[in-house]
Coordinates of C-alpha atoms and ligand atoms in Angstrom, one line a residue:
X253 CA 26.8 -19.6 -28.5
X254 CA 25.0 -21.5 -31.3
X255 CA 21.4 -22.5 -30.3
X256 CA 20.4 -22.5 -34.3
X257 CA 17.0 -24.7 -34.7
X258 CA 16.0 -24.6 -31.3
X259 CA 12.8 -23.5 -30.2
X260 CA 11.6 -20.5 -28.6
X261 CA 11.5 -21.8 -25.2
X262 CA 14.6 -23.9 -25.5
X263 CA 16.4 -20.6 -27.0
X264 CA 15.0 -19.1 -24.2
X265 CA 16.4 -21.5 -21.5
X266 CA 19.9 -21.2 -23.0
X267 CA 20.4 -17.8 -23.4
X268 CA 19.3 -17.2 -19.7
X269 CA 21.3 -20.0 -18.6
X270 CA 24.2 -18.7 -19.8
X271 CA 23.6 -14.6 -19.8
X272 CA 22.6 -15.0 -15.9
X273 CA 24.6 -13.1 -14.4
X274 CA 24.4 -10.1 -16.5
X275 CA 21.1 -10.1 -15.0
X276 CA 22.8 -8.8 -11.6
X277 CA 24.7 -6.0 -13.4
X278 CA 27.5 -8.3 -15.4
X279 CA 27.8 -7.5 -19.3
X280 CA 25.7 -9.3 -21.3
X281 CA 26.6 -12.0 -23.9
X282 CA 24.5 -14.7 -26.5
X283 CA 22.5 -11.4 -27.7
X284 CA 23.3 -12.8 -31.3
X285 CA 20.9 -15.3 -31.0
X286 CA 18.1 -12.4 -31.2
X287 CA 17.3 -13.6 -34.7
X288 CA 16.8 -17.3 -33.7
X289 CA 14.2 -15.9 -30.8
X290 CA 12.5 -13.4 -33.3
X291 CA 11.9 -16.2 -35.9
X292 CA 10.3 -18.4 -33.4
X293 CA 8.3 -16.4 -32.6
X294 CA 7.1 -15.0 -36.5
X295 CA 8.3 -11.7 -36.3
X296 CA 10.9 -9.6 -37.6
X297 CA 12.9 -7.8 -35.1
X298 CA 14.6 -5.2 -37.8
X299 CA 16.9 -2.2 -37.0
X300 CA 17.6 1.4 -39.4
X301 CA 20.9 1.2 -41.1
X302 CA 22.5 4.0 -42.5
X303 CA 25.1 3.3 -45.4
X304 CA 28.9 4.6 -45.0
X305 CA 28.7 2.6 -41.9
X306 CA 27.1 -0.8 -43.4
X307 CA 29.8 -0.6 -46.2
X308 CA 32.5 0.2 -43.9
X309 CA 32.1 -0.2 -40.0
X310 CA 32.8 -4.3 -39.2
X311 CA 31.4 -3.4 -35.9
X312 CA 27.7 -2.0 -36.8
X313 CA 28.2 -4.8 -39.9
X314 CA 28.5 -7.3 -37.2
X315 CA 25.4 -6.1 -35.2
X316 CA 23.2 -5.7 -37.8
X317 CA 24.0 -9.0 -39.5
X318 CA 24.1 -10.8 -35.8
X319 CA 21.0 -9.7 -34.1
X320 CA 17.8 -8.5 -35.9
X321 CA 16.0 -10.5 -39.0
X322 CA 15.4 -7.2 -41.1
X323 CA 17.0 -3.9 -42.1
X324 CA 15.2 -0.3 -43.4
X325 CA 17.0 2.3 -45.1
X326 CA 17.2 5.0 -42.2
X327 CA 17.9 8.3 -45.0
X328 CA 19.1 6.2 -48.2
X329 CA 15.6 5.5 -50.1
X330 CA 14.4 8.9 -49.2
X331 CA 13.5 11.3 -52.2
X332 CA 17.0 13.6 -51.9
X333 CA 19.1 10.3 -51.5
X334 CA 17.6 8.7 -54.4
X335 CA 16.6 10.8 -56.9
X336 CA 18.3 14.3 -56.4
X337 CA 17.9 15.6 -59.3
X338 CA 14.7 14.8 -62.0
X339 CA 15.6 11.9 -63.4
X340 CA 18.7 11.4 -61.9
X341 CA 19.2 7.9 -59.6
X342 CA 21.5 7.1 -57.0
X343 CA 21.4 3.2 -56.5
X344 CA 24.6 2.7 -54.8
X345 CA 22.7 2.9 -51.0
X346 CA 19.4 1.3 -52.0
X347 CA 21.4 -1.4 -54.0
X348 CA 24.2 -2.2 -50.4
X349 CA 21.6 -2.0 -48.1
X350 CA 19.5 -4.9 -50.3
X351 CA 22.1 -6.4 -51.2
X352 CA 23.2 -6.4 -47.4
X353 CA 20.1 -8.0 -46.6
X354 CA 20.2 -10.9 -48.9
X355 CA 23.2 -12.0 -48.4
X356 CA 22.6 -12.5 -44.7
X357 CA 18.9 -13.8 -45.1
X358 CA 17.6 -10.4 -43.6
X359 CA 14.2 -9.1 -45.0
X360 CA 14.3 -5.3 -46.2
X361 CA 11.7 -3.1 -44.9
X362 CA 11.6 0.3 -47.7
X363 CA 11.1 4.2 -46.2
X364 CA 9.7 6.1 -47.6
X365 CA 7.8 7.1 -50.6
X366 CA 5.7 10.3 -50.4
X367 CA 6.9 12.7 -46.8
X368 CA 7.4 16.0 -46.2
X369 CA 11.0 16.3 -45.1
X370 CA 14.2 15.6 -47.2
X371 CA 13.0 15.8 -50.3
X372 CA 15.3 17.5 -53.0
X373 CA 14.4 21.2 -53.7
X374 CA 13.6 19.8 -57.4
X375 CA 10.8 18.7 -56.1
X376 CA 9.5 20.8 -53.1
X377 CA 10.3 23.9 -55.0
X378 CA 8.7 22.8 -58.0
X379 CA 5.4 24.5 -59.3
X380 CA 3.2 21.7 -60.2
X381 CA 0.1 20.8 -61.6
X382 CA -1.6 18.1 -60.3
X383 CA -1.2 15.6 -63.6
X384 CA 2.5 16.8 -63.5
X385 CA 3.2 15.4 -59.8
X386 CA 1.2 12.5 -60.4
X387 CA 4.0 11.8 -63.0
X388 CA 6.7 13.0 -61.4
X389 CA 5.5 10.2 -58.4
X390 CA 4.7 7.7 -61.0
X391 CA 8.5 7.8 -62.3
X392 CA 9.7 7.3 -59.1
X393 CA 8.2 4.5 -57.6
X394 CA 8.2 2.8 -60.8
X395 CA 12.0 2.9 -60.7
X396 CA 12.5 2.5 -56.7
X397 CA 9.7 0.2 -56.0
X398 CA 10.3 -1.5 -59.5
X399 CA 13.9 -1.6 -58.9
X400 CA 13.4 -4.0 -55.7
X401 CA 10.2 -5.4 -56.5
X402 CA 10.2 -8.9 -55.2
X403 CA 13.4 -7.9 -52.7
X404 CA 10.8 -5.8 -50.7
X405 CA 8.3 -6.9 -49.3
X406 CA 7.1 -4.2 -47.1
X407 CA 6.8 0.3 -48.2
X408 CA 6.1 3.2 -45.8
X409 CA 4.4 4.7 -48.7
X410 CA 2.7 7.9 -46.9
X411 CA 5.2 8.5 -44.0
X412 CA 3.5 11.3 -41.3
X413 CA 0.1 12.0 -43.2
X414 CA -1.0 14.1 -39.9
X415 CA 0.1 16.9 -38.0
X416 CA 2.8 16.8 -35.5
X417 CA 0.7 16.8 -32.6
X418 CA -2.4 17.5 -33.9
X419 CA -5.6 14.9 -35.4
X420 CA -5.8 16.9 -39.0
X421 CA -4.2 16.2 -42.4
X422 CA -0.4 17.9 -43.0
X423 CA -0.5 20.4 -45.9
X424 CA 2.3 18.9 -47.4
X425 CA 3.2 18.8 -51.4
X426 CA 1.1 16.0 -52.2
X427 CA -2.0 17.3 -50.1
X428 CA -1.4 21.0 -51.4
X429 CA -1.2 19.5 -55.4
X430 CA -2.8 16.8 -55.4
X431 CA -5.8 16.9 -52.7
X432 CA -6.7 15.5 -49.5
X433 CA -7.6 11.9 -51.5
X434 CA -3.8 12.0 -52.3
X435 CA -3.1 9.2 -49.8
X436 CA -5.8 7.2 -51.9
X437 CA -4.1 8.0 -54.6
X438 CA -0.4 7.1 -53.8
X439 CA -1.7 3.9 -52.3
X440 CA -3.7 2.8 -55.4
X441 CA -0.7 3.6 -57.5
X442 CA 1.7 2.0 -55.1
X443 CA -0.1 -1.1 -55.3
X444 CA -0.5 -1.1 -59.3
X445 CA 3.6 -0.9 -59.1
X446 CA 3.9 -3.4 -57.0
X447 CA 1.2 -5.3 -56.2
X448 CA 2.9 -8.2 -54.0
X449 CA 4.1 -5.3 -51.5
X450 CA 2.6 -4.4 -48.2
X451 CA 1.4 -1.1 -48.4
X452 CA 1.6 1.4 -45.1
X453 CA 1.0 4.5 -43.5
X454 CA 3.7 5.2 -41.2
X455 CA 2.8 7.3 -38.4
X456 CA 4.3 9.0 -34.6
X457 CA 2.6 9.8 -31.7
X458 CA -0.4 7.3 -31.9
X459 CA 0.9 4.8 -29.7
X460 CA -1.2 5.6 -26.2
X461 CA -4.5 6.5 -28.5
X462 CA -5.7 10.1 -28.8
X463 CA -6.9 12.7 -31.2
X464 CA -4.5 11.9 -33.6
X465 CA -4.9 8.1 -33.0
X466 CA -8.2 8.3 -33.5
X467 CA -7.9 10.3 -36.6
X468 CA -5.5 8.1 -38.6
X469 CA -8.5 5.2 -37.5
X470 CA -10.9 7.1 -39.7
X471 CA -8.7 7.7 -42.2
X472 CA -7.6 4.0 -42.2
X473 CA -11.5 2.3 -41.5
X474 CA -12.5 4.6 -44.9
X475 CA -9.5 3.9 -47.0
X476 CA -10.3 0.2 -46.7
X477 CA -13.8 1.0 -46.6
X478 CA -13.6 2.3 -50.0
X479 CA -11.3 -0.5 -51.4
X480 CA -8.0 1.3 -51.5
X481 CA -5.1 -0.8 -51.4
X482 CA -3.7 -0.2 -47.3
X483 CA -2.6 -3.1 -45.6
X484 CA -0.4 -1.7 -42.9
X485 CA 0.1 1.2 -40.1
X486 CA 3.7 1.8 -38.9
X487 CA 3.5 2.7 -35.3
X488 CA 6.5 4.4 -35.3
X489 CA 7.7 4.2 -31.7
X490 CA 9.9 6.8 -30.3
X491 CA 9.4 6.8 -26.8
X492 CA 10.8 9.0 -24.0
X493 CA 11.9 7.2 -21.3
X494 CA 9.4 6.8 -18.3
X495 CA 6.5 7.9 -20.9
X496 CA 6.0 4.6 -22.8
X497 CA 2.6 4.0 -23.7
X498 CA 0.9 0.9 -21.5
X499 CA -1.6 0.4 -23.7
X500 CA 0.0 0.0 -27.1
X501 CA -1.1 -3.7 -27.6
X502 CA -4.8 -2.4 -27.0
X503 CA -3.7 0.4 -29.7
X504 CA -2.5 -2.0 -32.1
X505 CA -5.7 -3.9 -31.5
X506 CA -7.8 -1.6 -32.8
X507 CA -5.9 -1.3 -36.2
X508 CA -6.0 -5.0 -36.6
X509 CA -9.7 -5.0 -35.4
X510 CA -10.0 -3.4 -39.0
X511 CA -8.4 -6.5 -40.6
X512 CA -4.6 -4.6 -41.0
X513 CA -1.5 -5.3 -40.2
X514 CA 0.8 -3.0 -38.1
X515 CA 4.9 -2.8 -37.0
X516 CA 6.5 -0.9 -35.0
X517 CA 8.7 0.8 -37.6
X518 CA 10.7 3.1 -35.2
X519 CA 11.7 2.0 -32.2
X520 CA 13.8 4.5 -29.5
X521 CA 13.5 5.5 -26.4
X522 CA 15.3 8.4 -25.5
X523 CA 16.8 9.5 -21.9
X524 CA 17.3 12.6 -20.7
X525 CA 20.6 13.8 -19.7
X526 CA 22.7 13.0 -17.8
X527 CA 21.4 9.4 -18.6
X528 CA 22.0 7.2 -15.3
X529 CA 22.8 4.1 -14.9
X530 CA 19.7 3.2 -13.5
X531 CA 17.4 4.9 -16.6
X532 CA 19.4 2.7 -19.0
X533 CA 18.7 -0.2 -16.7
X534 CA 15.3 0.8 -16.2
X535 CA 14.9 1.0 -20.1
X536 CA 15.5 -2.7 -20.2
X537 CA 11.6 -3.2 -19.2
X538 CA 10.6 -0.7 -21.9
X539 CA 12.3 -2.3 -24.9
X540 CA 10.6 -5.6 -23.0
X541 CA 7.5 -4.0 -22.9
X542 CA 7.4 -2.9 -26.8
X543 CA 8.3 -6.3 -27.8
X544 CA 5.9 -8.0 -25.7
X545 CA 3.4 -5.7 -26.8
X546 CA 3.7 -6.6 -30.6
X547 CA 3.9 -10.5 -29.5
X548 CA 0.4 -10.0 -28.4
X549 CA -1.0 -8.8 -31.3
X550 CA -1.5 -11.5 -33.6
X551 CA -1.1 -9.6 -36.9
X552 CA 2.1 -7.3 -35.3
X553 CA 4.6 -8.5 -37.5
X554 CA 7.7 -7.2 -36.3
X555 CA 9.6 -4.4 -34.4
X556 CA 12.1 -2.1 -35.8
X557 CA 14.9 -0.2 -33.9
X558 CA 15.6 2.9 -35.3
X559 CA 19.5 3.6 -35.1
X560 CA 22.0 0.4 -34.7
X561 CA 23.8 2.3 -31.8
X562 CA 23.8 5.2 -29.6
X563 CA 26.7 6.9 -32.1
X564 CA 24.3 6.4 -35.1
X565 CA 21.2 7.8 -33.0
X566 CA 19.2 10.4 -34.8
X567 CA 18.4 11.4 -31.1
X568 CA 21.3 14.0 -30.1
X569 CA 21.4 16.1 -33.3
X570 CA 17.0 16.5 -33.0
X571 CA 16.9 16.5 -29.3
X572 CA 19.4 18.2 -27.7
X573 CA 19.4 17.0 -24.1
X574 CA 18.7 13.7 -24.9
X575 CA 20.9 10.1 -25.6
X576 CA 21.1 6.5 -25.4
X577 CA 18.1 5.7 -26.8
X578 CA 19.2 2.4 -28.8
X579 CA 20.0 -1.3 -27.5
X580 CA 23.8 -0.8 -28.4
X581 CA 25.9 1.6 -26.9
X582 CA 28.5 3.8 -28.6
X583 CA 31.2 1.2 -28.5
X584 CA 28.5 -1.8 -29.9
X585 CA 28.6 -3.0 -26.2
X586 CA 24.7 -4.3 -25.8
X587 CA 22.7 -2.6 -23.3
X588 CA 20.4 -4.0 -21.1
X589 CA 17.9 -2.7 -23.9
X590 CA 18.9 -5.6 -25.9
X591 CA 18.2 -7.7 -23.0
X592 CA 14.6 -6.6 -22.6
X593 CA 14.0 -8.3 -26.3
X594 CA 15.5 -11.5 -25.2
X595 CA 13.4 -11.6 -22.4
X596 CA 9.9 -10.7 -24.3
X597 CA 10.5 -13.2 -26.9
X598 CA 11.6 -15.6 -25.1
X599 CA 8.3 -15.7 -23.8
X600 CA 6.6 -17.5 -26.7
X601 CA 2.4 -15.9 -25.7
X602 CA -0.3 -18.6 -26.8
X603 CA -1.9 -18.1 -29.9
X604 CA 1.2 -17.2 -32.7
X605 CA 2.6 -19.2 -34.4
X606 CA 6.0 -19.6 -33.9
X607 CA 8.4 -20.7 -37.0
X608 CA 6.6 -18.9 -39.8
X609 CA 8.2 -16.4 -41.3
X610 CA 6.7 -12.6 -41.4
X611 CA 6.6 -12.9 -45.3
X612 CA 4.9 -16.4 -45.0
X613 CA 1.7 -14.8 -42.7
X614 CA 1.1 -12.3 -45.3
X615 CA -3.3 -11.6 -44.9
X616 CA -4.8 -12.5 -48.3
X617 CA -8.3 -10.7 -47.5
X618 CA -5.9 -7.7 -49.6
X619 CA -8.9 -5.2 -50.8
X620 CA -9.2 -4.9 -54.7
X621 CA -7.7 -1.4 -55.7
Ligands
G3I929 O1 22.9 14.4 -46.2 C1 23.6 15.3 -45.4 C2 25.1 15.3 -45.7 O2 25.3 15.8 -47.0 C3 25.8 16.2 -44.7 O3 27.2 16.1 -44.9 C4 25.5 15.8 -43.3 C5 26.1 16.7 -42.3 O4 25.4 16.6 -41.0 O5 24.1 15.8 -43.1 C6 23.4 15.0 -43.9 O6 22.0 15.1 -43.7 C7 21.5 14.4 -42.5 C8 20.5 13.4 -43.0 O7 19.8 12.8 -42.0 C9 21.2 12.3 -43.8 O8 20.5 12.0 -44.9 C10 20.9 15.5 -41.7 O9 21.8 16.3 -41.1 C11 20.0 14.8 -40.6 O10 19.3 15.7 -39.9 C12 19.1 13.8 -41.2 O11 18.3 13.3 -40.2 C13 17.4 12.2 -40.5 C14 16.0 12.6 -40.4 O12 15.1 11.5 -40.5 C15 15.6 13.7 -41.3 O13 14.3 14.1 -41.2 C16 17.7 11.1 -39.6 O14 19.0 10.5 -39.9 C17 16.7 10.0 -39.7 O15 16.9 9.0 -38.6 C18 15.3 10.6 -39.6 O16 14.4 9.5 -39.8 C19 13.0 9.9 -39.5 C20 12.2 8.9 -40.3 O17 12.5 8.9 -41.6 C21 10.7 9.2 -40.2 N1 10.3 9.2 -38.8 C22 11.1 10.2 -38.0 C23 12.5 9.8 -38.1 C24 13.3 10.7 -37.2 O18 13.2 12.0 -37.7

């Protein structure tokens, strides 16, 4: 079905005209027109792509390409995909997933620069001195961020800053080296790299407030406070199902309150085995719900699905138990999931501004590094 140029509502009317009766249990068809709804409605609506598949799967191809407006690199832009030894560059992921994205007028959304996890034993092995890992981070985002400058247009440069469950800094390799100011640091460098990109600090577990809500709110209010270059949190967004967060609009809210931007980087909501037909169902409203959530947010500028379908889930291998925790099913059959964000964009809320691009409501009240 080809509603291109329409507008929200008229996109809305047709898809639900002619997807009705997957309402009453039927499968679902016109999903492709997601990118149509999301663009109406000035957000991206972006999914996590891994590459084997995106080079050679015509089936996740097809979804990616047919439903969402933007694409991050799930593993591929990570420190041990990119640069596994010192030095040493591996552009061939990086380079398809761009490229991917350009050729089918996607944005690219980049993850991540400075984390704890999957970084090369180079590195986390390493014994540094502080003027030596500033370098080391200095050479590589001058080639990764330099590499796709202008192609871009959003980094998770500090990815996880806190504690897993806790409101206090992680003693990770850049805090350990280089200090607690480290994520002033990265930011402030980040930004003289680049200094068109959105800058962010991606984050889990903040999405129903908290200790560690709260926490990244200080940190955030006295990064910009000071001047350093942070223009975005990542609410990362993996949910368990029947414990999604009411409140994450009002969350959200607070961030923006401080004159940021924030996405949902991360979106998943996982179901516990043996997943019924009635919890995916049920997950419909929850996918909704997020989406809605963002639309109310008037500097939200997109959601992200993290995994293009239940077989490319990170969710079985890291929690054992639980599945199905994407819009697409194993076979790329949509899921009702998919039809929860149709039905919160479809409902265009006062106040945005439907037609502009994400890139094109960028916040120019930037603060000077
Ligand atoms: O690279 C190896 C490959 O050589 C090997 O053949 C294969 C065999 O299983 O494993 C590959 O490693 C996997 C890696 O992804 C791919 O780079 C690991 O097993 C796998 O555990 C790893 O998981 C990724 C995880 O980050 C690592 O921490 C997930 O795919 C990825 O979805 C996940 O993404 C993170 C975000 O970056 C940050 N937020 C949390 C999110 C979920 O953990």
């Amino acid at each position: 079905m080809a509603v291109a140029g329409c507008t929200a509502i008229m996109c809305a009317t047709a898809l639900l005209a002619f997807t009705g009766p997957w309402a009453d249990g039927g499968p679902p068809t016109g999903s492709g027109d997601l990118p149509v709804l999301a663009r109406a409605n000035g957000v991206d609506l972006g999914v996590a792509v891994a590459v084997d598949p995106l080079l050679g799967d015509g089936g996740y191809r097809d979804v990616v390409g047919g439903h969402y407006t933007s694409v991050t690199a799930e593993n591929t832009m990570k420190w041990d995909h990119v640069q596994p030894e010192r030095g040493v560059f591996d552009w061939s992921g990086p380079d398809a997933m761009v490229d991917f994205a350009e050729a089918h007028g996607m944005n690219a959304r980049g993850h991540t620069l400075l984390w704890h996890n999957q970084q090369p034993e180079w590195l986390s092995r390493g014994e540094w001195t502080s003027a030596e890992l500033r370098g080391v981070l200095r050479e590589h985002m001058e080639a990764l961020m330099g590499r796709y400058q202008g192609r871009i247009g959003a980094w998770d440069v500090i990815n996880e800053p806190f504690e897993d469950g806790e409101p206090f800094l992680r003693e990770n390799l850049w805090h350990q080296v280089l200090g607690e100011d480290y994520i002033a640091e990265a930011l402030r460098m980040a930004h003289e790299v680049d200094p068109g990109a959105r800058l962010y600090i991606n984050e889990f577990n903040i999405e129903g407030g908290g200790a560690k809500t709260d926490a990244l709110y200080a940190l955030a209010a006295d990064l910009l406070d000071r001047g350093v270059p942070l223009h975005g949190i990542g609410f990362q967004g993996h949910f368990v199902h029947g414990q999604v967060p009411g409140n994450l609009a009002e969350t959200m809210n607070r961030f923006t309150d401080l004159g940021l931007e924030v996405t949902v980087t991360e979106l998943d909501v996982r179901i516990a085995e043996p997943v019924s037909e009635q919890a995916v169902r049920d997950q419909r409203e929850e996918f909704r719900h997020v989406v809605a959530a963002c639309l109310e947010v008037p500097d939200c500028r997109g959601v992200t699905v993290w995994g293009v379908s239940d077989a490319h889930s990170w969710i079985p291998e890291w929690f054992p138990g639980y599945d199905a925790a994407t819009p697409f099913d194993e076979d790329y059959s949509p899921k009702p999931a998919l039809w929860g964000m149709v039905d919160a964009l479809s409902r265009e809320p006062s106040g945005r501004s439907a037609g502009r691009t994400p890139r094109g409501r960028r916040r120019e009240r930037t603060p000077a590094p």
